[in-house]
mmCIF file of C-alpha atoms in Angstrom:
data_model
loop_
_atom_site.group_PDB
_atom_site.id
_atom_site.type_symbol
_atom_site.label_atom_id
_atom_site.label_comp_id
_atom_site.label_asym_id
_atom_site.label_seq_id
_atom_site.Cartn_x
_atom_site.Cartn_y
_atom_site.Cartn_z
ATOM 1 C CA MET A 216 -106.063 -137.144 -97.996
ATOM 2 C CA ALA A 217 -107.427 -136.962 -101.468
ATOM 3 C CA ASP A 218 -108.390 -133.645 -102.958
ATOM 4 C CA MET A 219 -111.882 -132.458 -101.912
ATOM 5 C CA ARG A 220 -114.235 -132.729 -104.869
ATOM 6 C CA LEU A 221 -116.371 -129.604 -105.133
ATOM 7 C CA ILE A 222 -119.354 -128.633 -107.232
ATOM 8 C CA VAL A 223 -119.805 -124.920 -108.033
ATOM 9 C CA ALA A 224 -123.386 -123.745 -108.050
ATOM 10 C CA GLY A 225 -124.216 -120.694 -110.189
ATOM 11 C CA ALA A 226 -121.279 -121.431 -112.368
ATOM 12 C CA GLY A 227 -122.285 -118.809 -114.934
ATOM 13 C CA GLY A 228 -122.372 -115.870 -112.502
ATOM 14 C CA ARG A 229 -119.589 -113.563 -111.376
ATOM 15 C CA MET A 230 -118.843 -115.540 -108.264
ATOM 16 C CA GLY A 231 -119.296 -118.932 -109.916
ATOM 17 C CA ARG A 232 -116.653 -118.124 -112.506
ATOM 18 C CA THR A 233 -114.370 -116.759 -109.807
ATOM 19 C CA LEU A 234 -114.785 -119.993 -107.786
ATOM 20 C CA ILE A 235 -113.820 -122.085 -110.792
ATOM 21 C CA GLN A 236 -110.725 -120.009 -111.158
ATOM 22 C CA ALA A 237 -109.903 -120.310 -107.437
ATOM 23 C CA ILE A 238 -110.364 -124.091 -107.461
ATOM 24 C CA ALA A 239 -108.000 -124.401 -110.450
ATOM 25 C CA ALA A 240 -105.331 -122.375 -108.617
ATOM 26 C CA ALA A 241 -105.740 -123.962 -105.111
ATOM 27 C CA SER A 242 -104.262 -127.182 -103.682
ATOM 28 C CA GLY A 243 -106.446 -129.693 -101.910
ATOM 29 C CA VAL A 244 -109.564 -129.182 -104.003
ATOM 30 C CA THR A 245 -110.705 -130.173 -107.470
ATOM 31 C CA LEU A 246 -113.697 -129.243 -109.588
ATOM 32 C CA ALA A 247 -116.165 -132.136 -109.575
ATOM 33 C CA GLY A 248 -119.014 -130.309 -111.315
ATOM 34 C CA ALA A 249 -120.606 -127.030 -112.231
ATOM 35 C CA ILE A 250 -124.343 -126.267 -112.288
ATOM 36 C CA GLU A 251 -126.654 -123.503 -113.412
ATOM 37 C CA ALA A 252 -130.395 -122.909 -113.279
ATOM 38 C CA SER A 253 -132.459 -124.905 -115.729
ATOM 39 C CA GLY A 254 -132.736 -122.987 -118.976
ATOM 40 C CA SER A 255 -129.520 -121.061 -118.505
ATOM 41 C CA PRO A 256 -127.674 -120.424 -121.793
ATOM 42 C CA VAL A 257 -124.376 -121.605 -120.310
ATOM 43 C CA ILE A 258 -125.646 -125.195 -119.734
ATOM 44 C CA GLY A 259 -123.494 -127.608 -121.726
ATOM 45 C CA ARG A 260 -120.583 -125.184 -121.934
ATOM 46 C CA ASP A 261 -117.166 -126.150 -120.626
ATOM 47 C CA ALA A 262 -116.761 -124.667 -117.114
ATOM 48 C CA GLY A 263 -113.046 -123.864 -117.630
ATOM 49 C CA GLU A 264 -113.758 -122.014 -120.819
ATOM 50 C CA LEU A 265 -116.601 -120.170 -119.124
ATOM 51 C CA ALA A 266 -114.186 -119.005 -116.425
ATOM 52 C CA GLY A 267 -111.543 -117.948 -118.943
ATOM 53 C CA LEU A 268 -109.132 -120.789 -118.126
ATOM 54 C CA GLY A 269 -109.444 -122.936 -121.217
ATOM 55 C CA ALA A 270 -111.258 -126.265 -121.464
ATOM 56 C CA ASN A 271 -111.173 -128.485 -118.330
ATOM 57 C CA GLY A 272 -113.617 -131.139 -119.404
ATOM 58 C CA VAL A 273 -116.335 -130.229 -116.903
ATOM 59 C CA ALA A 274 -119.549 -129.334 -118.635
ATOM 60 C CA VAL A 275 -122.054 -127.039 -116.884
ATOM 61 C CA ALA A 276 -125.121 -129.080 -115.898
ATOM 62 C CA GLY A 277 -128.707 -128.084 -115.148
ATOM 63 C CA ASP A 278 -129.348 -130.695 -112.447
ATOM 64 C CA VAL A 279 -127.117 -131.298 -109.418
ATOM 65 C CA ALA A 280 -128.501 -134.764 -108.553
ATOM 66 C CA PRO A 281 -126.273 -136.822 -110.878
ATOM 67 C CA LEU A 282 -123.217 -135.001 -109.605
ATOM 68 C CA LEU A 283 -123.680 -135.421 -105.886
ATOM 69 C CA ASP A 284 -122.530 -139.111 -105.714
ATOM 70 C CA ARG A 285 -119.072 -138.116 -106.977
ATOM 71 C CA ALA A 286 -118.597 -135.017 -104.894
ATOM 72 C CA ASP A 287 -117.656 -134.053 -101.348
ATOM 73 C CA GLY A 288 -119.330 -130.697 -101.253
ATOM 74 C CA VAL A 289 -121.044 -127.758 -103.013
ATOM 75 C CA VAL A 290 -119.998 -124.136 -102.985
ATOM 76 C CA ASP A 291 -123.056 -122.030 -103.454
ATOM 77 C CA PHE A 292 -123.309 -118.286 -104.266
ATOM 78 C CA THR A 293 -126.697 -118.275 -105.973
ATOM 79 C CA ILE A 294 -130.162 -116.958 -104.978
ATOM 80 C CA PRO A 295 -132.207 -117.847 -101.893
ATOM 81 C CA ALA A 296 -134.724 -120.209 -103.487
ATOM 82 C CA ALA A 297 -131.946 -122.157 -105.244
ATOM 83 C CA THR A 298 -129.896 -122.351 -102.107
ATOM 84 C CA VAL A 299 -132.727 -123.759 -100.039
ATOM 85 C CA ALA A 300 -133.463 -126.429 -102.698
ATOM 86 C CA LEU A 301 -129.753 -127.348 -102.804
ATOM 87 C CA ALA A 302 -129.581 -127.550 -99.013
ATOM 88 C CA GLU A 303 -132.315 -130.109 -98.978
ATOM 89 C CA ARG A 304 -130.675 -132.272 -101.667
ATOM 90 C CA ILE A 305 -127.194 -132.002 -100.186
ATOM 91 C CA ALA A 306 -128.553 -132.947 -96.737
ATOM 92 C CA GLY A 307 -129.793 -136.209 -98.218
ATOM 93 C CA LYS A 308 -126.250 -137.071 -99.198
ATOM 94 C CA GLY A 309 -124.566 -135.753 -96.007
ATOM 95 C CA LEU A 310 -122.135 -133.537 -97.941
ATOM 96 C CA VAL A 311 -120.519 -130.198 -97.159
ATOM 97 C CA HIS A 312 -122.492 -127.161 -98.240
ATOM 98 C CA VAL A 313 -120.719 -123.736 -98.265
ATOM 99 C CA ILE A 314 -123.289 -120.943 -98.586
ATOM 100 C CA GLY A 315 -122.394 -117.415 -99.680
ATOM 101 C CA THR A 316 -125.925 -116.594 -100.904
ATOM 102 C CA THR A 317 -127.390 -113.407 -99.354
ATOM 103 C CA GLY A 318 -130.936 -112.054 -99.088
ATOM 104 C CA LEU A 319 -132.371 -115.139 -97.370
ATOM 105 C CA SER A 320 -135.613 -114.766 -95.439
ATOM 106 C CA ALA A 321 -136.146 -115.897 -91.932
ATOM 107 C CA GLU A 322 -138.164 -118.828 -93.232
ATOM 108 C CA GLN A 323 -135.414 -119.795 -95.658
ATOM 109 C CA ASP A 324 -132.804 -119.557 -92.877
ATOM 110 C CA LYS A 325 -134.939 -122.051 -90.906
ATOM 111 C CA ALA A 326 -134.967 -124.472 -93.758
ATOM 112 C CA ILE A 327 -131.225 -124.287 -94.038
ATOM 113 C CA ALA A 328 -130.828 -124.825 -90.250
ATOM 114 C CA ALA A 329 -133.018 -127.920 -90.575
ATOM 115 C CA ALA A 330 -130.843 -129.275 -93.382
ATOM 116 C CA ALA A 331 -127.784 -128.795 -91.163
ATOM 117 C CA ALA A 332 -128.982 -131.671 -88.972
ATOM 118 C CA HIS A 333 -127.775 -134.007 -91.722
ATOM 119 C CA SER A 334 -124.974 -132.080 -93.459
ATOM 120 C CA VAL A 335 -122.135 -129.700 -92.585
ATOM 121 C CA ILE A 336 -123.204 -126.194 -93.663
ATOM 122 C CA VAL A 337 -120.987 -123.152 -93.482
ATOM 123 C CA LYS A 338 -123.069 -120.043 -94.134
ATOM 124 C CA SER A 339 -121.820 -116.506 -94.140
ATOM 125 C CA GLY A 340 -122.862 -113.180 -95.648
ATOM 126 C CA ASN A 341 -119.212 -112.698 -96.558
ATOM 127 C CA MET A 342 -116.405 -115.238 -96.770
ATOM 128 C CA SER A 343 -113.442 -112.919 -96.684
ATOM 129 C CA LEU A 344 -110.940 -113.021 -93.808
ATOM 130 C CA GLY A 345 -110.929 -109.243 -93.430
ATOM 131 C CA VAL A 346 -114.686 -108.868 -93.195
ATOM 132 C CA ASN A 347 -114.971 -111.565 -90.532
ATOM 133 C CA LEU A 348 -112.161 -110.072 -88.498
ATOM 134 C CA LEU A 349 -113.943 -106.724 -88.795
ATOM 135 C CA ALA A 350 -117.261 -108.248 -87.670
ATOM 136 C CA ALA A 351 -115.485 -109.457 -84.519
ATOM 137 C CA LEU A 352 -114.084 -105.973 -83.888
ATOM 138 C CA VAL A 353 -117.521 -104.434 -84.409
ATOM 139 C CA LYS A 354 -118.990 -106.707 -81.813
ATOM 140 C CA ARG A 355 -116.147 -105.796 -79.340
ATOM 141 C CA VAL A 356 -116.490 -102.069 -79.874
ATOM 142 C CA ALA A 357 -120.336 -102.236 -79.573
ATOM 143 C CA ARG A 358 -119.919 -104.098 -76.299
ATOM 144 C CA THR A 359 -117.467 -101.529 -74.994
ATOM 145 C CA LEU A 360 -119.418 -98.342 -75.918
ATOM 146 C CA ASP A 361 -122.827 -97.505 -74.573
ATOM 147 C CA ASP A 362 -125.736 -96.301 -76.660
ATOM 148 C CA GLU A 363 -124.497 -92.699 -76.462
ATOM 149 C CA PHE A 364 -122.679 -93.952 -79.592
ATOM 150 C CA ASP A 365 -125.066 -94.331 -82.522
ATOM 151 C CA VAL A 366 -124.321 -97.172 -84.908
ATOM 152 C CA GLU A 367 -124.628 -96.708 -88.662
ATOM 153 C CA VAL A 368 -123.700 -99.202 -91.373
ATOM 154 C CA ILE A 369 -123.001 -97.843 -94.841
ATOM 155 C CA GLU A 370 -122.421 -100.157 -97.867
ATOM 156 C CA MET A 371 -121.864 -99.774 -101.558
ATOM 157 C CA HIS A 372 -121.970 -102.445 -104.274
ATOM 158 C CA HIS A 373 -122.144 -102.734 -108.096
ATOM 159 C CA ASN A 374 -125.287 -101.891 -109.980
ATOM 160 C CA LYS A 375 -126.247 -105.534 -110.554
ATOM 161 C CA LYS A 376 -126.675 -106.504 -106.915
ATOM 162 C CA ILE A 377 -130.226 -107.485 -106.212
ATOM 163 C CA ASP A 378 -130.544 -107.415 -102.356
ATOM 164 C CA ALA A 379 -130.176 -104.595 -99.864
ATOM 165 C CA PRO A 380 -128.811 -104.107 -97.309
ATOM 166 C CA SER A 381 -126.010 -106.466 -98.289
ATOM 167 C CA GLY A 382 -125.445 -109.702 -96.396
ATOM 168 C CA THR A 383 -122.174 -108.246 -95.120
ATOM 169 C CA ALA A 384 -123.930 -105.074 -93.882
ATOM 170 C CA LEU A 385 -126.415 -107.209 -91.963
ATOM 171 C CA MET A 386 -123.557 -109.285 -90.565
ATOM 172 C CA PHE A 387 -122.030 -106.101 -89.139
ATOM 173 C CA GLY A 388 -125.414 -105.053 -87.865
ATOM 174 C CA ARG A 389 -125.934 -108.378 -86.075
ATOM 175 C CA ALA A 390 -122.414 -108.127 -84.641
ATOM 176 C CA ALA A 391 -123.167 -104.680 -83.214
ATOM 177 C CA ALA A 392 -126.494 -105.873 -81.900
ATOM 178 C CA GLU A 393 -124.869 -108.930 -80.208
ATOM 179 C CA GLY A 394 -122.260 -106.614 -78.679
ATOM 180 C CA ARG A 395 -125.053 -104.410 -77.274
ATOM 181 C CA GLY A 396 -127.192 -107.342 -76.182
ATOM 182 C CA ILE A 397 -130.163 -106.305 -78.259
ATOM 183 C CA ASP A 398 -132.343 -107.857 -81.008
ATOM 184 C CA LEU A 399 -131.401 -106.378 -84.422
ATOM 185 C CA SER A 400 -134.893 -107.013 -85.835
ATOM 186 C CA THR A 401 -136.413 -104.507 -83.353
ATOM 187 C CA HIS A 402 -133.568 -101.960 -83.569
ATOM 188 C CA SER A 403 -132.942 -101.904 -87.303
ATOM 189 C CA VAL A 404 -133.624 -98.804 -89.405
ATOM 190 C CA ARG A 405 -133.398 -99.591 -93.185
ATOM 191 C CA ALA A 406 -134.574 -96.283 -94.671
ATOM 192 C CA ARG A 407 -135.116 -92.653 -93.761
ATOM 193 C CA ASP A 408 -137.185 -90.217 -95.803
ATOM 194 C CA GLY A 409 -139.194 -87.142 -95.006
ATOM 195 C CA HIS A 410 -139.818 -85.818 -91.494
ATOM 196 C CA THR A 411 -138.510 -88.756 -89.536
ATOM 197 C CA GLY A 412 -138.007 -87.135 -86.165
ATOM 198 C CA ALA A 413 -134.996 -87.587 -83.941
ATOM 199 C CA ARG A 414 -132.966 -90.738 -84.057
ATOM 200 C CA ARG A 415 -134.105 -93.334 -81.481
ATOM 201 C CA PRO A 416 -131.321 -94.281 -79.053
ATOM 202 C CA GLY A 417 -130.049 -97.805 -79.566
ATOM 203 C CA ASP A 418 -131.164 -98.111 -83.249
ATOM 204 C CA ILE A 419 -128.714 -99.490 -85.806
ATOM 205 C CA GLY A 420 -129.065 -97.715 -89.141
ATOM 206 C CA PHE A 421 -128.315 -99.011 -92.646
ATOM 207 C CA ALA A 422 -127.678 -97.155 -95.884
ATOM 208 C CA ALA A 423 -127.245 -98.997 -99.186
ATOM 209 C CA LEU A 424 -125.549 -97.435 -102.239
ATOM 210 C CA ARG A 425 -125.531 -99.021 -105.701
ATOM 211 C CA GLY A 426 -123.469 -98.085 -108.749
ATOM 212 C CA GLY A 427 -120.793 -99.031 -111.244
ATOM 213 C CA THR A 428 -118.656 -102.025 -110.689
ATOM 214 C CA VAL A 429 -117.903 -101.719 -106.958
ATOM 215 C CA VAL A 430 -117.073 -105.190 -105.571
ATOM 216 C CA GLY A 431 -118.027 -104.235 -102.001
ATOM 217 C CA GLU A 432 -117.287 -101.451 -99.543
ATOM 218 C CA HIS A 433 -118.610 -101.320 -95.925
ATOM 219 C CA THR A 434 -118.171 -98.830 -93.103
ATOM 220 C CA VAL A 435 -119.483 -99.167 -89.587
ATOM 221 C CA ILE A 436 -119.703 -95.827 -87.816
ATOM 222 C CA PHE A 437 -119.945 -95.417 -84.008
ATOM 223 C CA ALA A 438 -120.955 -91.730 -83.686
ATOM 224 C CA GLY A 439 -120.708 -90.404 -80.140
ATOM 225 C CA PRO A 440 -120.585 -87.009 -78.397
ATOM 226 C CA ALA A 441 -117.865 -84.996 -80.158
ATOM 227 C CA GLU A 442 -116.132 -88.086 -81.608
ATOM 228 C CA ARG A 443 -116.640 -90.744 -84.236
ATOM 229 C CA ILE A 444 -115.068 -94.209 -84.712
ATOM 230 C CA GLU A 445 -115.193 -95.723 -88.222
ATOM 231 C CA LEU A 446 -114.324 -99.359 -89.088
ATOM 232 C CA ALA A 447 -114.076 -100.046 -92.781
ATOM 233 C CA HIS A 448 -113.426 -102.775 -95.283
ATOM 234 C CA LYS A 449 -113.036 -102.445 -99.039
ATOM 235 C CA ALA A 450 -113.011 -105.462 -101.332
ATOM 236 C CA GLU A 451 -110.985 -105.070 -104.509
ATOM 237 C CA ASP A 452 -111.445 -108.493 -106.066
ATOM 238 C CA ARG A 453 -114.120 -111.186 -105.780
ATOM 239 C CA MET A 454 -111.285 -113.726 -105.413
ATOM 240 C CA ILE A 455 -111.042 -112.976 -101.693
ATOM 241 C CA PHE A 456 -114.572 -114.367 -101.271
ATOM 242 C CA ALA A 457 -113.706 -117.444 -103.345
ATOM 243 C CA ARG A 458 -110.568 -118.219 -101.362
ATOM 244 C CA GLY A 459 -112.511 -117.858 -98.133
ATOM 245 C CA ALA A 460 -115.195 -120.230 -99.386
ATOM 246 C CA LEU A 461 -112.572 -122.841 -100.282
ATOM 247 C CA LYS A 462 -110.993 -122.479 -96.823
ATOM 248 C CA ALA A 463 -114.449 -123.002 -95.326
ATOM 249 C CA ALA A 464 -115.030 -126.102 -97.471
ATOM 250 C CA LEU A 465 -111.732 -127.734 -96.435
ATOM 251 C CA TRP A 466 -112.366 -126.916 -92.766
ATOM 252 C CA ALA A 467 -115.921 -128.267 -92.960
ATOM 253 C CA ARG A 468 -114.754 -131.626 -94.369
ATOM 254 C CA SER A 469 -113.663 -132.737 -90.875
ATOM 255 C CA GLN A 470 -116.641 -131.354 -88.925
ATOM 256 C CA LYS A 471 -119.790 -133.015 -87.658
ATOM 257 C CA PRO A 472 -123.187 -132.070 -89.162
ATOM 258 C CA GLY A 473 -124.266 -128.606 -88.081
ATOM 259 C CA LEU A 474 -124.652 -124.961 -89.033
ATOM 260 C CA TYR A 475 -121.374 -123.045 -88.855
ATOM 261 C CA SER A 476 -120.180 -119.576 -89.783
ATOM 262 C CA MET A 477 -116.854 -118.137 -91.034
ATOM 263 C CA ALA A 478 -116.271 -117.085 -87.385
ATOM 264 C CA ASP A 479 -116.105 -120.903 -86.599
ATOM 265 C CA VAL A 480 -113.792 -121.479 -89.533
ATOM 266 C CA LEU A 481 -111.433 -118.747 -88.432
ATOM 267 C CA GLY A 482 -111.625 -119.380 -84.674
ATOM 268 C CA LEU A 483 -113.259 -116.016 -83.906
ATOM 269 C CA THR A 484 -116.298 -117.238 -81.994
ATOM 270 C CA SER A 485 -114.725 -116.350 -78.577
ATOM 271 C CA PHE A 486 -113.288 -112.972 -79.692
#
């Protein structure tokens, strides 16, 4: 089979540059295009040079439309509004859309689900193998322990991150809620300040820390009577997310239109 032709959205960002590097190093994929938001100072620059690889002949564009006819998919770590707009355009072409964007609203999630009727979408708050294995473990532990064990999710990221809690933290929260058979939206505590009173049994708490250049650290704590279980993941390089996204793209190439997660890609849905 010919190499999968991928467009990198958000080519000027940290993850965009990492994805360009990952595609250059991987087999089975090739860079078919790179895009940035209209008005970005990197538009027109060579994508390879932007990623520190040397010129590759792919200029960063401000419009994805002319690129879609010569691509098989788009890898997208951008911002929610851009991701929704891309999902609608990609659906019109029936291409693969790998989404690592976080901070999406419920309404934006609905729009992406609607686009998945016409394209293969793999969407995850985190594309790394380790994080997705840990999410499966969180679900299993939450299912095993009763609500005598309080669940708290702590995350830390670099000082440029714009959404909180992180998409990964919310992924862990959803996994714990699914394990417990509860609705996260009604059992989620995002902040505590002042005289809050006692912790409500069954709640899932989140704490978000920001500082420095931290790629991503997450800990899920199950705190019970006289004992505590902690499940943790520490990301040391953004390349783990890029490699996971490429794995998702190659897997998605042979799937029917629909909305999938990294748990589907890694065969963890029945764990």
